[in-house]
Coordinates of C-alpha atoms and ligand atoms in Angstrom, one line a residue:
M1 CA 4.9 -19.7 -29.3
A2 CA 7.5 -19.2 -32.0
A3 CA 10.4 -17.1 -30.9
P4 CA 11.8 -14.4 -33.2
A5 CA 14.9 -15.5 -35.1
Q6 CA 18.1 -14.9 -33.2
N7 CA 19.4 -12.4 -35.8
L8 CA 16.4 -10.0 -35.4
R9 CA 17.7 -6.9 -33.6
I10 CA 16.4 -3.4 -33.0
N11 CA 18.1 -0.3 -34.5
G12 CA 20.4 0.9 -31.7
D13 CA 21.4 4.1 -33.5
R14 CA 17.8 5.1 -34.0
L15 CA 16.9 4.3 -30.3
W16 CA 20.0 6.3 -29.1
D17 CA 19.1 9.3 -31.4
S18 CA 15.6 9.3 -30.0
L19 CA 16.9 9.2 -26.4
M20 CA 19.1 12.2 -27.1
E21 CA 16.3 14.1 -28.9
M22 CA 13.9 13.5 -26.0
A23 CA 16.7 14.6 -23.5
K24 CA 16.7 18.1 -25.1
I25 CA 13.2 18.6 -23.6
G26 CA 13.3 19.8 -20.0
P27 CA 17.1 20.0 -19.7
G28 CA 18.6 20.0 -16.2
V29 CA 21.5 22.2 -15.2
A30 CA 24.2 19.5 -15.2
G31 CA 23.5 17.4 -18.3
G32 CA 20.5 15.5 -17.1
N33 CA 16.8 16.4 -17.2
N34 CA 14.2 18.3 -15.2
R35 CA 11.0 17.2 -16.9
Q36 CA 8.7 16.9 -13.9
T37 CA 5.2 15.6 -14.3
L38 CA 2.4 17.9 -15.6
T39 CA 4.8 20.7 -16.4
D40 CA 5.0 22.4 -19.8
E41 CA 8.2 20.4 -20.4
D42 CA 6.2 17.1 -19.7
A43 CA 3.6 18.3 -22.2
E44 CA 6.4 19.0 -24.8
G45 CA 7.9 15.5 -24.3
R46 CA 4.5 13.9 -24.6
A47 CA 3.9 15.7 -27.9
L48 CA 7.2 14.5 -29.3
F49 CA 6.4 10.9 -28.3
Q50 CA 3.0 11.2 -29.9
T51 CA 4.5 12.5 -33.1
W52 CA 7.0 9.7 -33.3
C53 CA 4.2 7.1 -32.6
E54 CA 2.0 8.5 -35.3
E55 CA 4.9 8.5 -37.7
A56 CA 5.2 4.8 -36.9
G57 CA 1.6 4.3 -37.9
C58 CA 0.2 3.9 -34.4
S59 CA -3.3 5.0 -33.3
M60 CA -3.2 7.0 -30.1
G61 CA -5.3 6.6 -26.9
L62 CA -5.3 8.8 -23.8
D63 CA -7.0 8.1 -20.5
Q64 CA -8.3 10.4 -17.8
M65 CA -5.0 10.2 -15.9
G66 CA -3.0 11.2 -19.0
N67 CA -1.7 7.7 -19.6
M68 CA -0.7 7.5 -23.3
F69 CA -1.2 4.4 -25.5
A70 CA 0.2 4.0 -29.0
R71 CA -1.4 1.0 -30.7
R72 CA 0.1 -1.1 -33.6
E73 CA -2.6 -3.3 -34.9
G74 CA -2.3 -7.1 -34.8
T75 CA -3.8 -9.6 -37.2
D76 CA -6.5 -10.5 -34.6
P77 CA -8.2 -7.3 -33.5
E78 CA -10.0 -9.2 -30.7
A79 CA -6.7 -10.4 -29.2
L80 CA -5.7 -8.5 -26.1
P81 CA -2.7 -6.3 -26.8
V82 CA 0.8 -6.7 -25.4
Y83 CA 1.7 -3.4 -23.7
V84 CA 5.3 -2.1 -23.5
G85 CA 6.4 1.1 -21.8
S86 CA 7.4 3.1 -18.8
H87 CA 7.4 6.9 -18.0
L88 CA 8.6 10.1 -19.5
D89 CA 8.5 12.3 -16.3
T90 CA 11.8 12.8 -14.5
Q91 CA 13.1 13.8 -11.1
P92 CA 14.1 17.5 -10.7
T93 CA 17.7 16.4 -11.0
G94 CA 17.0 13.4 -13.1
G95 CA 18.9 11.5 -15.8
K96 CA 18.2 11.1 -19.5
Y97 CA 17.3 7.4 -19.2
D98 CA 15.2 6.6 -16.1
G99 CA 11.8 5.8 -17.6
V100 CA 12.6 7.3 -21.0
L101 CA 14.5 4.2 -22.1
G102 CA 11.4 2.1 -21.5
V103 CA 9.0 4.3 -23.3
L104 CA 11.3 4.8 -26.3
G105 CA 12.4 1.1 -26.2
G106 CA 8.7 0.3 -26.6
L107 CA 8.5 2.6 -29.6
E108 CA 11.6 1.0 -31.0
V109 CA 9.9 -2.4 -30.8
I110 CA 7.2 -1.0 -33.1
R111 CA 9.6 0.8 -35.4
T112 CA 11.6 -2.4 -35.8
L113 CA 8.5 -4.5 -36.5
N114 CA 7.6 -2.0 -39.2
D115 CA 11.1 -2.1 -40.7
L116 CA 11.0 -5.9 -40.9
G117 CA 7.3 -6.1 -42.0
I118 CA 6.5 -8.5 -39.2
K119 CA 2.9 -9.1 -38.3
T120 CA 1.9 -10.2 -34.8
K121 CA -1.4 -11.8 -33.8
H122 CA -1.8 -9.6 -30.7
P123 CA -1.7 -5.8 -31.1
I124 CA 1.2 -4.0 -29.4
V125 CA 0.8 -0.8 -27.4
A126 CA 3.6 1.5 -26.5
T127 CA 2.8 3.2 -23.2
N128 CA 3.7 6.4 -21.2
W129 CA 2.4 6.3 -17.6
T130 CA 1.8 9.7 -16.0
N131 CA 3.7 10.7 -12.8
E132 CA 5.8 7.6 -12.1
E133 CA 8.3 9.6 -10.1
G134 CA 5.9 10.8 -7.4
T135 CA 8.1 13.8 -6.7
R136 CA 5.8 16.7 -7.5
Y137 CA 2.7 14.7 -6.7
A138 CA 3.1 11.8 -4.2
P139 CA 2.9 8.8 -4.3
A140 CA 5.2 7.4 -7.0
M141 CA 3.6 5.4 -9.8
L142 CA 0.4 7.3 -9.2
S143 CA -1.3 6.8 -12.6
S144 CA -0.4 3.1 -13.1
G145 CA -1.7 2.8 -9.5
V146 CA -5.1 4.3 -10.5
F147 CA -5.0 2.0 -13.6
A148 CA -4.5 -1.0 -11.4
G149 CA -7.3 0.1 -9.0
M150 CA -4.9 0.9 -6.1
H151 CA -6.0 4.6 -5.9
T152 CA -9.3 6.3 -6.9
Q153 CA -9.1 8.8 -9.7
D154 CA -10.7 11.5 -7.5
W155 CA -8.1 11.0 -4.8
A156 CA -5.4 11.3 -7.4
Y157 CA -6.9 14.4 -8.9
D158 CA -6.9 16.0 -5.5
R159 CA -3.2 15.4 -4.8
E160 CA -1.4 18.8 -4.4
D161 CA 2.1 19.9 -5.2
A162 CA 4.2 22.2 -2.9
E163 CA 2.4 25.2 -4.4
G164 CA -1.1 23.8 -3.7
K165 CA -1.8 23.0 -7.4
K166 CA -4.0 20.0 -7.8
F167 CA -3.0 17.1 -10.1
G168 CA -6.3 17.1 -12.0
D169 CA -6.1 20.8 -12.7
E170 CA -2.5 20.6 -13.9
L171 CA -3.3 17.6 -16.1
K172 CA -6.1 19.6 -17.7
R173 CA -3.9 22.8 -17.9
I174 CA -1.2 21.0 -20.0
G175 CA -3.9 19.6 -22.3
W176 CA -3.3 15.9 -21.6
R177 CA -6.4 14.8 -19.7
G178 CA -8.0 12.2 -22.0
D179 CA -11.5 10.8 -22.0
E180 CA -10.8 7.1 -21.7
E181 CA -11.8 5.4 -18.5
V182 CA -8.6 4.5 -16.5
G183 CA -8.1 0.8 -16.3
A184 CA -10.7 -0.2 -18.9
R185 CA -8.0 -1.4 -21.2
K186 CA -7.2 -5.2 -20.7
M187 CA -3.8 -6.5 -21.4
H188 CA -2.4 -9.8 -22.7
A189 CA 0.9 -8.9 -21.0
F190 CA 3.0 -5.9 -20.0
F191 CA 6.8 -5.5 -20.4
E192 CA 9.0 -2.6 -19.0
L193 CA 12.6 -1.9 -19.9
H194 CA 14.4 0.1 -17.3
I195 CA 17.9 1.0 -16.2
E196 CA 18.9 -0.9 -13.0
Q197 CA 19.5 2.3 -11.0
G198 CA 21.8 0.3 -8.9
P199 CA 25.4 -1.2 -9.1
I200 CA 24.8 -5.0 -9.5
L201 CA 24.7 -5.5 -13.3
E202 CA 27.8 -3.3 -14.0
A203 CA 29.7 -4.9 -11.1
E204 CA 28.9 -8.4 -12.3
G205 CA 29.6 -7.5 -15.9
K206 CA 26.1 -8.5 -17.0
D207 CA 24.3 -7.0 -20.0
I208 CA 20.8 -7.8 -18.9
G209 CA 18.9 -8.0 -15.6
V210 CA 16.0 -10.5 -15.6
V211 CA 13.8 -9.0 -13.0
T212 CA 12.0 -11.7 -11.0
H213 CA 10.8 -9.5 -8.1
G214 CA 10.5 -5.9 -7.1
Q215 CA 11.2 -4.8 -3.5
G216 CA 8.4 -3.2 -1.5
L217 CA 8.3 0.5 -0.6
S218 CA 6.9 2.5 2.3
W219 CA 6.7 6.4 2.4
T220 CA 5.7 7.9 5.8
Q221 CA 5.4 11.7 6.0
I222 CA 6.3 12.9 9.5
T223 CA 5.4 16.4 10.8
V224 CA 7.2 17.5 14.0
T225 CA 5.9 20.6 15.7
G226 CA 7.9 22.7 18.2
K227 CA 8.1 26.4 18.6
D228 CA 9.7 29.2 16.4
A229 CA 12.0 31.2 18.6
H230 CA 15.1 33.4 18.4
T231 CA 18.3 31.4 17.8
G232 CA 20.3 33.9 19.8
S233 CA 18.3 35.0 22.8
T234 CA 16.4 31.7 23.6
P235 CA 18.2 29.8 26.4
M236 CA 18.9 26.1 25.4
P237 CA 16.6 24.6 28.0
M238 CA 13.6 26.6 26.7
R239 CA 13.9 25.5 23.1
K240 CA 11.4 23.4 21.2
N241 CA 13.6 22.6 18.2
A242 CA 11.7 20.6 15.5
G243 CA 14.8 20.5 13.3
L244 CA 16.8 18.8 16.1
A245 CA 14.0 16.3 16.7
M246 CA 14.0 15.5 12.9
A247 CA 17.8 15.0 12.9
R248 CA 17.5 12.5 15.9
I249 CA 14.6 10.7 14.1
L250 CA 16.7 10.5 10.9
E251 CA 19.5 8.9 12.8
K252 CA 17.0 6.2 13.9
V253 CA 15.9 5.7 10.3
D254 CA 19.5 4.9 9.3
E255 CA 20.0 2.6 12.4
I256 CA 16.8 0.7 11.7
A257 CA 17.6 0.1 8.1
W258 CA 21.1 -1.1 8.9
S259 CA 19.6 -3.5 11.4
H260 CA 18.1 -5.4 8.5
A261 CA 21.2 -5.4 6.3
P262 CA 22.0 -6.3 3.6
H263 CA 18.8 -5.8 1.7
A264 CA 16.7 -3.2 3.6
V265 CA 17.2 0.5 2.9
G266 CA 16.0 3.7 4.6
A267 CA 16.4 7.5 4.2
A268 CA 14.5 10.7 3.9
G269 CA 14.9 12.5 0.5
H270 CA 12.1 15.1 1.2
I271 CA 12.9 17.4 4.1
D272 CA 11.4 20.8 4.8
V273 CA 12.0 23.0 7.9
F274 CA 9.9 26.0 8.8
P275 CA 10.3 28.9 8.7
N276 CA 13.8 28.0 7.3
S277 CA 15.3 31.3 8.5
R278 CA 18.9 31.5 9.7
N279 CA 18.1 33.0 13.1
V280 CA 14.8 31.2 13.9
I281 CA 14.7 27.9 15.7
P282 CA 12.6 25.6 13.4
G283 CA 9.1 25.4 14.9
K284 CA 8.1 22.7 12.3
A285 CA 9.8 20.0 10.3
V286 CA 8.1 18.0 7.6
F287 CA 9.9 15.0 6.0
T288 CA 9.2 11.7 4.2
V289 CA 10.8 8.5 5.4
D290 CA 11.4 6.0 2.5
F291 CA 11.9 2.4 3.7
R292 CA 12.3 -0.5 1.3
S293 CA 12.9 -4.2 1.5
P294 CA 12.2 -7.4 -0.6
E295 CA 10.3 -8.7 2.5
L296 CA 7.0 -7.2 3.7
E297 CA 7.6 -8.2 7.3
V298 CA 10.8 -6.3 7.3
I299 CA 9.1 -3.2 6.0
T300 CA 6.4 -3.5 8.7
D301 CA 9.0 -3.9 11.4
M302 CA 10.9 -0.8 10.2
E303 CA 7.7 1.2 10.1
N304 CA 6.7 0.1 13.7
R305 CA 10.1 0.7 15.2
L306 CA 10.4 4.1 13.6
R307 CA 7.0 5.2 15.0
V308 CA 8.0 4.1 18.6
A309 CA 11.5 5.7 18.4
A310 CA 10.1 9.0 16.9
E311 CA 7.4 9.3 19.6
D312 CA 10.0 8.7 22.3
I313 CA 12.2 11.4 20.9
V314 CA 9.5 14.1 20.6
N315 CA 8.0 13.2 24.0
E316 CA 11.4 13.6 25.7
M317 CA 11.7 17.0 23.9
G318 CA 8.2 18.2 24.6
L319 CA 7.2 18.4 20.9
E320 CA 4.3 17.1 18.9
I321 CA 4.4 14.6 16.0
A322 CA 2.0 13.4 13.3
F323 CA 2.5 10.5 10.8
E324 CA 0.8 10.2 7.4
K325 CA 1.3 7.2 5.0
V326 CA 1.8 8.9 1.6
G327 CA 2.9 5.9 -0.5
G328 CA 3.7 2.3 -0.5
F329 CA 3.4 -1.1 -2.2
D330 CA 4.1 -4.6 -1.2
P331 CA 7.1 -6.6 -2.6
V332 CA 6.2 -7.9 -6.1
K333 CA 6.8 -11.3 -7.8
F334 CA 6.6 -10.9 -11.6
D335 CA 4.8 -13.4 -13.9
E336 CA 7.0 -16.5 -14.5
T337 CA 6.0 -17.0 -18.1
C338 CA 6.9 -13.3 -18.9
V339 CA 10.1 -13.6 -16.9
S340 CA 11.0 -16.7 -18.8
A341 CA 10.4 -14.9 -22.1
V342 CA 12.9 -12.2 -21.0
R343 CA 15.4 -14.8 -19.8
N344 CA 15.1 -16.9 -23.0
A345 CA 15.4 -13.8 -25.1
A346 CA 18.7 -12.8 -23.4
E347 CA 20.0 -16.4 -23.8
R348 CA 18.9 -16.6 -27.5
L349 CA 20.6 -13.3 -28.2
G350 CA 23.8 -14.2 -26.5
Y351 CA 23.6 -11.5 -23.9
S352 CA 25.1 -12.2 -20.4
H353 CA 22.3 -12.0 -17.9
T354 CA 21.4 -12.6 -14.2
D355 CA 18.1 -12.7 -12.2
I356 CA 17.7 -9.6 -10.1
I357 CA 15.3 -7.9 -7.6
S358 CA 14.4 -4.4 -8.6
G359 CA 15.5 -1.9 -5.9
A360 CA 13.5 0.9 -7.4
G361 CA 9.7 1.0 -7.8
H362 CA 8.3 0.9 -11.3
D363 CA 4.9 1.1 -13.1
A364 CA 5.3 -2.6 -13.7
C365 CA 5.0 -3.2 -10.0
W366 CA 1.3 -2.0 -10.1
I367 CA 0.5 -3.3 -13.6
N368 CA 1.6 -6.8 -12.4
R369 CA -1.6 -6.8 -10.3
V370 CA -3.8 -6.6 -13.4
A371 CA -1.8 -8.4 -16.2
P372 CA 1.1 -10.8 -16.5
T373 CA 4.1 -8.6 -16.2
A374 CA 7.9 -8.7 -16.4
M375 CA 10.8 -6.2 -16.6
V376 CA 14.1 -6.1 -18.5
M377 CA 17.0 -4.1 -17.0
C378 CA 20.2 -2.8 -18.4
P379 CA 23.2 -1.6 -16.3
C380 CA 23.9 2.1 -15.6
V381 CA 27.3 3.6 -14.9
D382 CA 28.4 3.3 -11.2
G383 CA 24.8 2.3 -10.5
L384 CA 23.9 6.0 -10.4
S385 CA 20.4 7.3 -11.0
H386 CA 18.2 10.1 -9.7
N387 CA 21.2 12.2 -10.5
E388 CA 21.9 14.3 -13.6
A389 CA 25.1 12.3 -14.1
E390 CA 23.1 9.1 -14.8
E391 CA 24.7 7.4 -17.8
I392 CA 24.4 4.2 -19.8
S393 CA 26.2 3.0 -22.9
K394 CA 24.6 2.8 -26.3
D395 CA 25.3 -0.9 -26.3
W396 CA 23.6 -1.4 -23.0
A397 CA 20.5 0.4 -24.3
A398 CA 20.5 -1.7 -27.5
A399 CA 20.9 -4.9 -25.7
G400 CA 18.0 -4.1 -23.3
A401 CA 15.8 -3.1 -26.3
D402 CA 16.8 -6.3 -28.2
V403 CA 15.7 -8.4 -25.3
L404 CA 12.5 -6.3 -24.9
F405 CA 11.8 -6.8 -28.6
H406 CA 12.2 -10.5 -28.5
A407 CA 10.1 -11.0 -25.3
V408 CA 7.3 -8.7 -26.6
V409 CA 7.2 -10.2 -30.1
E410 CA 7.3 -13.8 -28.9
T411 CA 4.4 -13.0 -26.5
A412 CA 2.5 -11.1 -29.2
E413 CA 2.9 -14.2 -31.5
I414 CA 4.5 -13.6 -34.9
V415 CA 2.1 -14.3 -37.8
G416 CA 4.2 -13.5 -40.8
Ligands
LIG501 O1 10.9 5.7 -6.1 C1 11.1 4.9 -7.0 O2 11.6 3.8 -6.7 C2 10.9 5.2 -8.4 O3 12.1 5.7 -9.0 N1 9.8 6.2 -8.6
LIG502 MN1 11.8 5.1 -13.4
LIG503 MN1 13.0 7.4 -11.1

């Protein structure tokens, strides 16, 4: 396939302006974003994205999980489209670029093709996947997971947030539940641009990460049950302290992850104690253990060792424990042809680049199961993400979008 000419570049100013415009929707309290999935702010961000796509001449599609598809026609309407996108939903203390760069980078590919009057054989579809973050509704990458056949739509619709609101009801409430069957769309390929969310590219002075693999993820929600009691008048030997048991288990999580250094990681980001009153010994603790590794057998080992250690801790303390797997996916190897398109694009454009394994999960990890898929990464400042201080440079954004443009357009086959 003919590659785009080396001098073809996206419009970095326009991309940056769009990022800053989108960042005004669902602002955080410290310069980032709180645009959680299926909130009114999510709906507002979707509407802005749709307006921009329609202004770029795209026809819009919406499926029953709220996944958004903005299609730019190709010269061969029968040719399977090249999809390009990510997610607009953010963490509660999220940054302005996690996910958003990939959605607006996809739109920028279309805008640039329009500017240059370039036709491609395959249509190109800019995409926004619903609920990538998995914060309000576990698991992460929920809707790309339904699209890839990893979850049923009914199961997804029944997922509840902390207030007991169901996913399907909230999707309908915000007015973004479409009619299209989820997963009916077939893809020629899928590309996702994303910030690295880690320190490697910046530390190595590389503009571009050529993502060859994604590490696997395991989320286990643990419920420890003890007994509410007075923190003052209850003698220490009589206590059934679920909070203490959780603390001891979380020490084990850290120890187990370190035992598989340097690549495995482990922590708990979701932690609730009940009744969470200053003078009540916690009778219940609910928390989610997040283990990750590029190797499936390491993930399995960490899960098994944690279960044994946690059961020993609660048995010794006379408490109860329950485990529920609430998310997970195996390590991913992306499509070599698509990965080469990304690497060759970086080379052609003169951007420094290195192969990298994604530490974070992405919609591309599920879409890779149903279509040839690859990712492009750009650095982020101090490797920081899932923090309102998340920051990238305009040049990094433009470089990532340039490489995305070249990989997508080469795969979509320029016609004229
Ligand atoms: O959890 C993840 O890796 C992604 O940011 N949702
Ligand atoms: Mn993301
Ligand atoms: Mn994220």
